[in-house]
mmCIF file of C-alpha atoms in Angstrom:
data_model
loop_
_atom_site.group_PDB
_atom_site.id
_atom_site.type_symbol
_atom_site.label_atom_id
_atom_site.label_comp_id
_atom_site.label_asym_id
_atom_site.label_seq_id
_atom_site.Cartn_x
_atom_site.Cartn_y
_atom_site.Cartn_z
ATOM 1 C CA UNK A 256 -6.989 -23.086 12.556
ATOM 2 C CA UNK A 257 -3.627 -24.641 12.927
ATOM 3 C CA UNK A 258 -2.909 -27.643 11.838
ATOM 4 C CA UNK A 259 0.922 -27.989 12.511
ATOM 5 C CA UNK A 260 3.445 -25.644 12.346
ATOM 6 C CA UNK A 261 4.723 -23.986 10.032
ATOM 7 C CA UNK A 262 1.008 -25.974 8.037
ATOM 8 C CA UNK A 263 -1.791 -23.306 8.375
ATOM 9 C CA UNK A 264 -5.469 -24.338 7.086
ATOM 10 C CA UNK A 265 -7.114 -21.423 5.756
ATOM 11 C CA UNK A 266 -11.197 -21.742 5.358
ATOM 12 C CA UNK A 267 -13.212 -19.878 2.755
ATOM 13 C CA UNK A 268 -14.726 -18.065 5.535
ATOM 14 C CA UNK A 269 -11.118 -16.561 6.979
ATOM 15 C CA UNK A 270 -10.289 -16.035 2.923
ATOM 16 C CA UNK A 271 -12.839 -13.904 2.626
ATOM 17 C CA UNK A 272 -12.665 -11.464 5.682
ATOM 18 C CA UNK A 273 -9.068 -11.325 4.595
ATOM 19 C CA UNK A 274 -10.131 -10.378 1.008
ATOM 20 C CA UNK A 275 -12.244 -7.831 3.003
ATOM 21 C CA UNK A 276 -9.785 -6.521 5.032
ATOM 22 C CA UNK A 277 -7.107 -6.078 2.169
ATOM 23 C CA UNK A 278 -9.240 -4.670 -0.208
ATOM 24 C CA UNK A 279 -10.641 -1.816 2.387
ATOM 25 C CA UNK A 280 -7.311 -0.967 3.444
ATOM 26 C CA UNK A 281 -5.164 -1.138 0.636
ATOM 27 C CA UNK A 282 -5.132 2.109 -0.754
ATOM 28 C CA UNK A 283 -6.413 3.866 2.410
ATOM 29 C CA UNK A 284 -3.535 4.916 4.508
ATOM 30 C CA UNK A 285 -4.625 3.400 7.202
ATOM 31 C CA UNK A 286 -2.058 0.060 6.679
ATOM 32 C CA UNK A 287 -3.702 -3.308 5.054
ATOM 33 C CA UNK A 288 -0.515 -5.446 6.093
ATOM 34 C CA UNK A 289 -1.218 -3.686 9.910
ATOM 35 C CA UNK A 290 -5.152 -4.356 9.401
ATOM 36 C CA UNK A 291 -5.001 -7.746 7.969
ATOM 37 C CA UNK A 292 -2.067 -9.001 10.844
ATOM 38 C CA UNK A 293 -4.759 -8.120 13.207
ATOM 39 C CA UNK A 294 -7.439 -10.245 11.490
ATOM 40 C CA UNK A 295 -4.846 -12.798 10.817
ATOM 41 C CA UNK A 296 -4.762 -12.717 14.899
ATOM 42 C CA UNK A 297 -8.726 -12.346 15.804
ATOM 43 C CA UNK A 298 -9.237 -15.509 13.525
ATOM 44 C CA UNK A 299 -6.668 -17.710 15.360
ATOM 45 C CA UNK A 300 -4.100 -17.699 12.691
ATOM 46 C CA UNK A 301 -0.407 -17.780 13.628
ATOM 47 C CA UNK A 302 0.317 -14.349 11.821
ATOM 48 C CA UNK A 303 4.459 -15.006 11.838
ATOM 49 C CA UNK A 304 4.590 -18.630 10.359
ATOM 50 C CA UNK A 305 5.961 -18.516 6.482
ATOM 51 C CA UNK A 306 2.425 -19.108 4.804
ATOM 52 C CA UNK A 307 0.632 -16.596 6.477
ATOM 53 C CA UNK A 308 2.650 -14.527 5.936
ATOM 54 C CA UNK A 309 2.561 -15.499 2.131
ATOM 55 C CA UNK A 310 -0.588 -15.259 1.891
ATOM 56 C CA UNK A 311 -0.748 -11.292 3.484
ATOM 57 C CA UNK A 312 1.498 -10.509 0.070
ATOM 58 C CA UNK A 313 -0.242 -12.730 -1.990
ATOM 59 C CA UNK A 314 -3.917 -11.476 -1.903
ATOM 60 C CA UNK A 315 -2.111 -8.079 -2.432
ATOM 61 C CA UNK A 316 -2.344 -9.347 -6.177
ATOM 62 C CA UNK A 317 -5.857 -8.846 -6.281
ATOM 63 C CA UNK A 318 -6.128 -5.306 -5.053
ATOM 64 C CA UNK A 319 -3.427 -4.518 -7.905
ATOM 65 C CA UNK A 320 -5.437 -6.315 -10.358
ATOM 66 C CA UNK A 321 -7.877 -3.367 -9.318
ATOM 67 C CA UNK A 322 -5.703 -0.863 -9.990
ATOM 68 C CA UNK A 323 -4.600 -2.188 -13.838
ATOM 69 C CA UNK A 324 -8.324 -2.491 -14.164
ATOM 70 C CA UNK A 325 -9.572 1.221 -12.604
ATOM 71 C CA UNK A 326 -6.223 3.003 -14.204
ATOM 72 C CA UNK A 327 -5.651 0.151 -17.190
ATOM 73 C CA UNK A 328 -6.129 3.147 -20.169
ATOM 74 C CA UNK A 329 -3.452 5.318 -18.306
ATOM 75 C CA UNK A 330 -1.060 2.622 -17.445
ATOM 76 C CA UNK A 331 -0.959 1.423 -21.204
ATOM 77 C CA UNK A 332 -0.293 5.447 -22.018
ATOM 78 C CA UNK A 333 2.670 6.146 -19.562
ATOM 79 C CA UNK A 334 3.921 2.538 -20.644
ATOM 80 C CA UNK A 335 3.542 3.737 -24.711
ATOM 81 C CA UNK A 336 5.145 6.669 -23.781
ATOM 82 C CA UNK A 337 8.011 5.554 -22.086
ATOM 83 C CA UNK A 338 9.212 2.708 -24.547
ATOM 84 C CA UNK A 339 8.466 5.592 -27.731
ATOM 85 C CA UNK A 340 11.137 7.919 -24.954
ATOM 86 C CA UNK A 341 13.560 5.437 -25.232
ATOM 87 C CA UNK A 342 13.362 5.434 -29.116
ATOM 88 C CA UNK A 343 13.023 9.058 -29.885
ATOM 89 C CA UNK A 344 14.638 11.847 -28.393
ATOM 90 C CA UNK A 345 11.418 14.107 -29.253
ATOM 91 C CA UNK A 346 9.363 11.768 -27.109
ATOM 92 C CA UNK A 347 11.307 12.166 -24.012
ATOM 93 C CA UNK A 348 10.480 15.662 -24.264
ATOM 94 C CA UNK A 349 6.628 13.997 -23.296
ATOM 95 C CA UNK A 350 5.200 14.970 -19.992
ATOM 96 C CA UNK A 351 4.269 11.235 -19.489
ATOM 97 C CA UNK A 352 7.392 9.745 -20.554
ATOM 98 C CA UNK A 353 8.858 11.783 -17.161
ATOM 99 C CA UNK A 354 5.970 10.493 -15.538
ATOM 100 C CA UNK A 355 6.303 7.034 -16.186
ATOM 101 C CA UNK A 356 10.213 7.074 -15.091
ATOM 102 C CA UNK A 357 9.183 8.799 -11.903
ATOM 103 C CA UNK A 358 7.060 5.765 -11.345
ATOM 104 C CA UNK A 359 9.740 3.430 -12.102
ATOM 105 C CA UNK A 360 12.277 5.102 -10.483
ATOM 106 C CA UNK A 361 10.376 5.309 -7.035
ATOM 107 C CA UNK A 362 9.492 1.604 -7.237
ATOM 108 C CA UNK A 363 13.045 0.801 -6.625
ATOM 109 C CA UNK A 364 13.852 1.607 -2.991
ATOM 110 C CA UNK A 365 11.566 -0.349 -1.115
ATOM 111 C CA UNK A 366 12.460 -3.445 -3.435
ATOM 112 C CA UNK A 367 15.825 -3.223 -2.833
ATOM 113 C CA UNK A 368 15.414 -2.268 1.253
ATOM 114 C CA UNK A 369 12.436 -5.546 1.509
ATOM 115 C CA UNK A 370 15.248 -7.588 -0.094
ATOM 116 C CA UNK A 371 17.977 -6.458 2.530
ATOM 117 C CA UNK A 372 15.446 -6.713 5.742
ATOM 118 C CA UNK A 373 13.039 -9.606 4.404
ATOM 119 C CA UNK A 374 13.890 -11.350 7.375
ATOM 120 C CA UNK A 375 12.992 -8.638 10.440
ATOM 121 C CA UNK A 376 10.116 -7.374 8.206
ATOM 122 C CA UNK A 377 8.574 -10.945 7.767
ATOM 123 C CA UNK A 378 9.666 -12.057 11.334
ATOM 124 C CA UNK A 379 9.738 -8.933 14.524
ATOM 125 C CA UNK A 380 7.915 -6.429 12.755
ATOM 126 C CA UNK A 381 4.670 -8.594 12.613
ATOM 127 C CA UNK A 382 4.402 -7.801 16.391
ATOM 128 C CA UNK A 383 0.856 -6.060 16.293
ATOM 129 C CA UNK A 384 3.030 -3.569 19.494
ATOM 130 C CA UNK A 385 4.974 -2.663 16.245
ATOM 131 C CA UNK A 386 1.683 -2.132 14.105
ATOM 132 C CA UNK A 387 0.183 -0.253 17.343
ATOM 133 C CA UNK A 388 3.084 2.319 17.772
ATOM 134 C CA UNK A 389 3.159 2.801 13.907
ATOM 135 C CA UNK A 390 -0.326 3.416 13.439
ATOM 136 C CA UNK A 391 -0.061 6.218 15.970
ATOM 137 C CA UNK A 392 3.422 7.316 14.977
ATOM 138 C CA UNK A 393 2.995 7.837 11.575
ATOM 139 C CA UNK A 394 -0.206 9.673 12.166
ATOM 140 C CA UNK A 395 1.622 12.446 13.663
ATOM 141 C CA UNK A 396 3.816 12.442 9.947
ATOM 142 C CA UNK A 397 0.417 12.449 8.263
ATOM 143 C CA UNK A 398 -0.694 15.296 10.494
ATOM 144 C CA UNK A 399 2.167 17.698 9.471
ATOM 145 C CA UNK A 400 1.871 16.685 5.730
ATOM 146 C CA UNK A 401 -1.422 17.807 5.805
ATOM 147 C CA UNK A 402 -0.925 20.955 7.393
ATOM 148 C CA UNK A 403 1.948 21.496 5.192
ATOM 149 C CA UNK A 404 -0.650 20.854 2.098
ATOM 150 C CA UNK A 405 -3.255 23.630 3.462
ATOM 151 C CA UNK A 406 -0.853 26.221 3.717
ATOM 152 C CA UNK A 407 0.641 25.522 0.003
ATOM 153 C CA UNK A 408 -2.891 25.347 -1.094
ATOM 154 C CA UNK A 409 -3.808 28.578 -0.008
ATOM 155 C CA UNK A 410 -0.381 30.454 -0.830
ATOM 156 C CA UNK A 411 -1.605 28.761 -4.691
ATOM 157 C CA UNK A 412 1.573 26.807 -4.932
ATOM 158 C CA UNK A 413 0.817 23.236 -4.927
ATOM 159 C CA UNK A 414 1.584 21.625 -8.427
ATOM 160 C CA UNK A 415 -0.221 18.912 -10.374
ATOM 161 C CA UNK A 416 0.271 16.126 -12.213
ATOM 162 C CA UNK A 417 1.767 17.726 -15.266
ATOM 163 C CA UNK A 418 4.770 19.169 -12.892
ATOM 164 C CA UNK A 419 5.417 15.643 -11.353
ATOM 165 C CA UNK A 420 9.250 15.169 -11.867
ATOM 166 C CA UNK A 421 11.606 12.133 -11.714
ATOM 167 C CA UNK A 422 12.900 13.670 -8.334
ATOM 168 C CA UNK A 423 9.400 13.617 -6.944
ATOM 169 C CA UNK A 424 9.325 9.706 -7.705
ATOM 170 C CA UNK A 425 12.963 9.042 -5.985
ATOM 171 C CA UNK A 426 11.608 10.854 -3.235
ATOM 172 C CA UNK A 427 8.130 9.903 -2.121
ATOM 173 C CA UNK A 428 9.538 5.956 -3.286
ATOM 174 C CA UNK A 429 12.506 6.040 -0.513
ATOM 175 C CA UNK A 430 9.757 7.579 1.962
ATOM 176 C CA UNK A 431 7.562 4.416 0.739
ATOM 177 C CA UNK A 432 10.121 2.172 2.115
ATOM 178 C CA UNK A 433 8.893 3.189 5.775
ATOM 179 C CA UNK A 434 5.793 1.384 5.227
ATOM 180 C CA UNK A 435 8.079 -1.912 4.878
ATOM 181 C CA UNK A 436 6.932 -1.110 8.975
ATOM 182 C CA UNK A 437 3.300 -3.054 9.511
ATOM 183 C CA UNK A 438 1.426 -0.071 10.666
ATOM 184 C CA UNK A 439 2.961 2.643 8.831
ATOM 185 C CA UNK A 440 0.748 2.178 5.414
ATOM 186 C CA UNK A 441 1.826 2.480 2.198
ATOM 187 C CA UNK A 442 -0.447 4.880 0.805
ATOM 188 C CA UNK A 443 -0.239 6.625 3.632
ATOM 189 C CA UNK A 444 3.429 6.814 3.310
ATOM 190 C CA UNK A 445 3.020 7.693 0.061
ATOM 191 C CA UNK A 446 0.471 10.496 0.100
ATOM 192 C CA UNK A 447 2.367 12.001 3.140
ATOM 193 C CA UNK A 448 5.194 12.376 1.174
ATOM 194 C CA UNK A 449 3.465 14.704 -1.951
ATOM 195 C CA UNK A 450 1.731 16.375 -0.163
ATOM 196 C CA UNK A 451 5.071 17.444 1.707
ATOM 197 C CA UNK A 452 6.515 17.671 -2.017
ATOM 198 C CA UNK A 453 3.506 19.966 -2.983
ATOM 199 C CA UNK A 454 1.830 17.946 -4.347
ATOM 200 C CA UNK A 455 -2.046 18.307 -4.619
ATOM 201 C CA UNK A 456 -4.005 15.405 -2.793
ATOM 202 C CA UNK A 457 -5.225 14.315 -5.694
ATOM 203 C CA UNK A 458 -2.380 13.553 -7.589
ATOM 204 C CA UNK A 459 -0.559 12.781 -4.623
ATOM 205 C CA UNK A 460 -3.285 9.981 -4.609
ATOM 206 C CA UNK A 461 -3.128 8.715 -8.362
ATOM 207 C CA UNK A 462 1.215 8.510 -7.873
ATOM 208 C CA UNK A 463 0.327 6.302 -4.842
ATOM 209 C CA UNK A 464 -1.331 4.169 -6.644
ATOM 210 C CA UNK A 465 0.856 3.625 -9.454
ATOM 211 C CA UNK A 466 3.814 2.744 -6.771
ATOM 212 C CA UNK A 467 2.167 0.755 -5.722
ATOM 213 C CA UNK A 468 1.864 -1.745 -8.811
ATOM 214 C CA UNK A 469 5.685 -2.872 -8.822
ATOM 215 C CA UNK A 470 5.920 -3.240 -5.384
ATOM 216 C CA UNK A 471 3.086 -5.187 -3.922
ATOM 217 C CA UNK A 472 3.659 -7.402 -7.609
ATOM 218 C CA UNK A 473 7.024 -8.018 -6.839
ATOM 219 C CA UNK A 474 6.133 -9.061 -2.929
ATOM 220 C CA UNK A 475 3.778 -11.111 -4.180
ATOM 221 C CA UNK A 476 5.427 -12.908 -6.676
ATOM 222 C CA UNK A 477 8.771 -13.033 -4.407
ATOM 223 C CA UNK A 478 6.178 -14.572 -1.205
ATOM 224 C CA UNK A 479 4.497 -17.156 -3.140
ATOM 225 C CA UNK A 480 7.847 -18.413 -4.770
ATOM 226 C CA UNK A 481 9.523 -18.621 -1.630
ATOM 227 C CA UNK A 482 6.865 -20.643 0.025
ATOM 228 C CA UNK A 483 5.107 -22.977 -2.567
ATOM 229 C CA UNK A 484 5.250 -25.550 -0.294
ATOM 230 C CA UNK A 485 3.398 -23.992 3.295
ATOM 231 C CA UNK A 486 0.999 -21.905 0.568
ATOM 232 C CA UNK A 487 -0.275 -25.679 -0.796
ATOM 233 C CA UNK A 488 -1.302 -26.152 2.655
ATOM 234 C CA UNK A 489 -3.415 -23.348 2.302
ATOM 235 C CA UNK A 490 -5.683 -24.801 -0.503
ATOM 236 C CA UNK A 491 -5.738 -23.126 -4.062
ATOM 237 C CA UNK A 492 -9.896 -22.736 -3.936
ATOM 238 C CA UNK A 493 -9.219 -20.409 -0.681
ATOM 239 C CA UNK A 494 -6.073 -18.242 -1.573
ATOM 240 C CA UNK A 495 -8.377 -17.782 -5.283
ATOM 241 C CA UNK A 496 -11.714 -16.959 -3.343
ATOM 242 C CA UNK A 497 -9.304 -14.419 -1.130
ATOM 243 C CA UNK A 498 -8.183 -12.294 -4.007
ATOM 244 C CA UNK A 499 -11.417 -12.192 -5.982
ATOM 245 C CA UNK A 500 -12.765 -10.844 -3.204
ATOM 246 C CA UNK A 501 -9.947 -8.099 -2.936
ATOM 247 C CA UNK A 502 -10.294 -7.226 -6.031
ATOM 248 C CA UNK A 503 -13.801 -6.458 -6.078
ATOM 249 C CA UNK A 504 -13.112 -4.460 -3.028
ATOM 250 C CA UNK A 505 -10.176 -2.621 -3.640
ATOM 251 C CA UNK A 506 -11.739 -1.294 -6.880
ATOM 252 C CA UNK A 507 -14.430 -0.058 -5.019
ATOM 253 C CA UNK A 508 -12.111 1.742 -2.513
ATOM 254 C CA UNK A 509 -10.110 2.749 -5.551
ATOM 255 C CA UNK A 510 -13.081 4.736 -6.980
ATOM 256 C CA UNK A 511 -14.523 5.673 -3.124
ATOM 257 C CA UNK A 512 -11.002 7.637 -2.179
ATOM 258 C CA UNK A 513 -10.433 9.298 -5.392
ATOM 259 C CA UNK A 514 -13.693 11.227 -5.036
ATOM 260 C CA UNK A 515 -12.977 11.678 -1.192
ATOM 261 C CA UNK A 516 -9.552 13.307 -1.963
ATOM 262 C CA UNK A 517 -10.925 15.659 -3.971
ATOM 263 C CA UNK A 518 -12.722 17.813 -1.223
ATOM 264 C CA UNK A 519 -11.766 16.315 2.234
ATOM 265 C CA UNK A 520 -8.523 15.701 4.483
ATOM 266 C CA UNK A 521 -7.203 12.744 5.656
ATOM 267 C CA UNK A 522 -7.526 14.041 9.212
ATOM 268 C CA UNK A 523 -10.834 11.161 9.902
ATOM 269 C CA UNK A 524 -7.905 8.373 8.917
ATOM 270 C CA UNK A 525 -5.579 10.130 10.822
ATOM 271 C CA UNK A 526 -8.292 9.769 13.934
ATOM 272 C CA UNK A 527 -9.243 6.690 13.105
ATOM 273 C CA UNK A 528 -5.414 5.570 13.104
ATOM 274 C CA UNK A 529 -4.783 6.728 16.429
ATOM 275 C CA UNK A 530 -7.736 5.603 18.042
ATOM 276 C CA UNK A 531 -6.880 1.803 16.585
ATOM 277 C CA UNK A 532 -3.669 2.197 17.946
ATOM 278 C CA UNK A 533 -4.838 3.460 21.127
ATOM 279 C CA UNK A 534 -7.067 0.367 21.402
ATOM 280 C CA UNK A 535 -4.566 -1.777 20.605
ATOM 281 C CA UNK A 536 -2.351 -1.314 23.002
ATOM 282 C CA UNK A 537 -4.594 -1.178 26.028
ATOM 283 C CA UNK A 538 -5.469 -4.768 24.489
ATOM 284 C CA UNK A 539 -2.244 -5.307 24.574
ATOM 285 C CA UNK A 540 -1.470 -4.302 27.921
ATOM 286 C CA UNK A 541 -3.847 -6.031 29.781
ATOM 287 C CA UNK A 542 -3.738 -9.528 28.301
ATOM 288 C CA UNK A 543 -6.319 -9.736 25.768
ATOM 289 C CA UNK A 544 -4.761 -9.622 23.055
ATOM 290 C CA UNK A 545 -0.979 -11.449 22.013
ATOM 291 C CA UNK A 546 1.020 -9.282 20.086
ATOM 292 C CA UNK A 547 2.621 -12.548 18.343
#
């Protein structure tokens, strides 16, 4: 409910369809940032004022709470062995201290392009007809990635984790920067692009995760320091309850997707992308839905 602008009130019941929402569709590539600017709209919230859109990078922290919590005993073994890398030139020899710089160095481009375009990401491209023509049009990227990963899998060339490489991370972190687009999906940016690397799904899955730590921290942190003042409007008990609940949920989907990957496509997200889109746009189209 809006109380003035740019003053949103946010009840404990919108909090927690949003912690929902953001924990079901963080780490599937089906967009949570497309997903939760539609909620944001079906619950008459005004999804372009500053502490909305706040508050769509800061219950991001709780899904990545998940992640240190599913992947904690791996993330404190890449971090080991990249600071004993930097020490020792035996260790950089390490499969994981490779690992953990391919991380690093594909968190970097979509910090420094979300810097350059915070304003049109934050502002036009929370139009849900931009999160209706992504959905669709990056299905069609998804589409070819996957066909590209069942013929590698059957010529017996797809590569695991111990062949990631620091290119690999460069790579599939500028192709990450596309999902700076509401719609596009992180993960499913991310996925897209190993599996188009070679990549096996389910490593491809794991790296996506991993990227995803820096960056959605970073918006976070960056969202909630630029607006204090239209988050406070928000309530603390709210914005808390919000990323609890993500947290619980994301884990969940954490655990759910890893198993999936192992023995199915993402052809039903691709579907159910399109279909969304689809939906959306007849919405659109005939009135009953405003794309702002």
């Amino acid at each position: 409910m809006i109380v003035a602008d740019p003053a949103v009130e946010l009840s404990y019941f919108q909090s927690v369809v949003l912690g929902i929402v953001e924990g079901l569709t963080e780490y599937l590539p089906v967009s949570s940032t497309g997903h939760l600017t539609i909620a944001e709209k079906l619950l008459g919230m005004p999804v372009d004022a500053p502490a909305v859109t706040a508050y769509t990078a800061l219950i991001q922290i709780g899904a990545i709470l998940a992640t240190f919590t599913y992947f904690g005993k791996k993330i404190l073994r890449l971090f080991l062995a990249w600071v004993a890398g930097l020490r020792s030139a035996q260790a950089r020899q390490e499969h994981d201290y490779q690992l953990a710089w391919a991380v690093i160095v594909g968190s970097l481009p979509v910090v420094v392009v979300a810097l350059l375009l915070k304003d049109l990401i934050s502002g036009p491209l929370r139009s849900l007809w931009v999160v209706a023509g992504a959905l669709i049009l990056w299905s069609a990227v998804m589409w070819i990635a996957e066909r590209r990963h069942d013929v590698l899998e059957k010529s017996g060339v797809q590569r695991g984790e111990d062949a990631l490489t620091i290119k690999d991370g460069l790579v599939i972190g500028l192709v990450q920067c596309f999902s700076l687009v509401p719609g596009v999906s992180r993960s499913g940016a991310t996925i897209s692009a190993g599996l188009m690397r070679g990549i096996d799904r389910v490593t491809s899955t794991e790296l996506s995760f991993f990227l995803a730590i820096p960056a959605l921290t970073g918006a976070g942190i960056y969202e909630t320091l630029d607006n204090v003042e239209a988050l406070k409007a928000l309530g603390v008990g709210p914005i808390i309850t919000g990323m609890v609940v993500a947290f619980v949920v994301a884990y969940a989907s954490i655990a759910w997707l890893l198993r999936f990957v192992q023995s199915n496509s993402l052809i039903s997200f691709i579907a159910y992308r399109v279909v969304l889109g689809a939906v959306m746009f007849l919405a659109l189209g005939a009135g009953w839905l405003s794309a702002t």
